[in-house]
């Protein structure tokens, strides 16, 4: 697993008395798009929160950039290049699009590189360039997701973890975002995508994991997962042939 | 002409009220902490200015920055060492904590400085300003100008700098701010420190106008509270509008009903605002 950008081993996490993750292991290959699929309550969001340090891990390990980063906290994760784009976008209201994007570069000091990446985000998402001085809370859902992903890019990540990319968005916006994801990945950023739209997720990803009640119950290449009859029945809503 | 004079007095007072309130509003808005210590921080700032002038001969206008820096350190330590431990608890918990700390600080000041009212009398005051028929003491006008300058400076810091963006981001969404790599406990401490620094600076300016005593802390806290509710919590412009509104209300209230009614009127207006516009005159916003 030397080519893994992010490795999670036997991770346990939860809230209060509730155990949500019960020993999750997965690996995000450098330069690839990996997706996690699973039904509501499977633990997908908690997994990302435990990796990024918003929730503390009770057992297990998180490794990235050759370091053990288990419970190192969100700041250390961002410094190690593991950046989490949270569910629901979570943009900073009352701040402009530009200021939201600059918040993504909070830990970076190289002003020239920050400006260059800002222009890159504007090139990727021209809508954001048009609306750069607008309050981020006035954007449409698709534009907000562009801003959230752009904010993640501004951190100059090695691994971008995106939670529920397509939730509540129009199909056209989802297509545009998926294309952007491919472009970001082609530029060398590994992506871990949590997605309820299983078809779209397997379409964009190279590999996938299936999470069910806090455990990994299946893994493989996207093509293999998409062809698996059990997965087709459970997640793709296909009629049994 | 009388009305112009009263309006001018109200504006001068209002600028100072804005400065009193803006730090309190910042801490309340960003940290959701009602900082009962704020009034005592203001009084501490006044004493530091008083002693700096009497012992070192430092003019209060020159004492603003060092006093603000000293109060920043006190505020940063208070949040970092104490308030951060209970920051996630309901607001009543942090209110109780700052209330207890305020009792300690205020009573320490009473023991150390006595409760006597002292005056900071400048040996060379700036004289009197004549604007048409309006007459204003120069020191008051300069104090108001500096108060507005400090308030504007805080606004620029919050809107235009990386640190300020982090403070606003923590206010809007602490989890999302953490995901940007923001060290939220440190930003909490910086925010509380900035609030205390503004209190200290306001205290320096108020020493030129009001007598100095630990007994005034409750009065100043009340002003801060009223201004925040009047203008709308959580923004610098809100504190500015609320401060000027309170200054004008008190000045005209004193004219029409007598000076003894000033505080009663301001609280009656407060109740009216709470009933009619609970989010304040400018509404509840981020640090816009």
Short mmCIF file of C-alpha atoms in Angstrom, two decimals, chain A residues 14 30 32 40 48 57 62 73 100 116 128 142 146 150 173 189 195 203 227 229 231 235:
data_model
loop_
_atom_site.label_atom_id
_atom_site.label_comp_id
_atom_site.label_asym_id
_atom_site.label_seq_id
_atom_site.Cartn_x
_atom_site.Cartn_y
_atom_site.Cartn_z
CA UNK A 14 -19.08 7.36 17.45
CA UNK A 30 -2.77 8.33 -4.85
CA UNK A 32 -7.32 8.01 -8.06
CA UNK A 40 -28.30 6.52 5.21
CA UNK A 48 -14.98 11.49 6.96
CA UNK A 57 -11.29 8.04 16.76
CA UNK A 62 -5.45 7.15 10.13
CA UNK A 73 -6.83 17.19 14.91
CA UNK A 100 -14.64 31.84 1.43
CA UNK A 116 -2.44 31.48 -8.68
CA UNK A 128 -17.56 31.75 -9.06
CA UNK A 142 -24.76 24.08 -7.41
CA UNK A 146 -18.55 24.72 -6.56
CA UNK A 150 -13.00 25.45 -4.69
CA UNK A 173 -25.08 20.88 -11.91
CA UNK A 189 -5.31 15.20 -6.34
CA UNK A 195 -22.12 9.88 -2.53
CA UNK A 203 -19.28 6.29 -12.91
CA UNK A 227 -21.54 -5.32 -12.20
CA UNK A 229 -25.79 -8.24 -8.84
CA UNK A 231 -25.00 -4.19 -5.31
CA UNK A 235 -28.06 0.34 -4.28
#
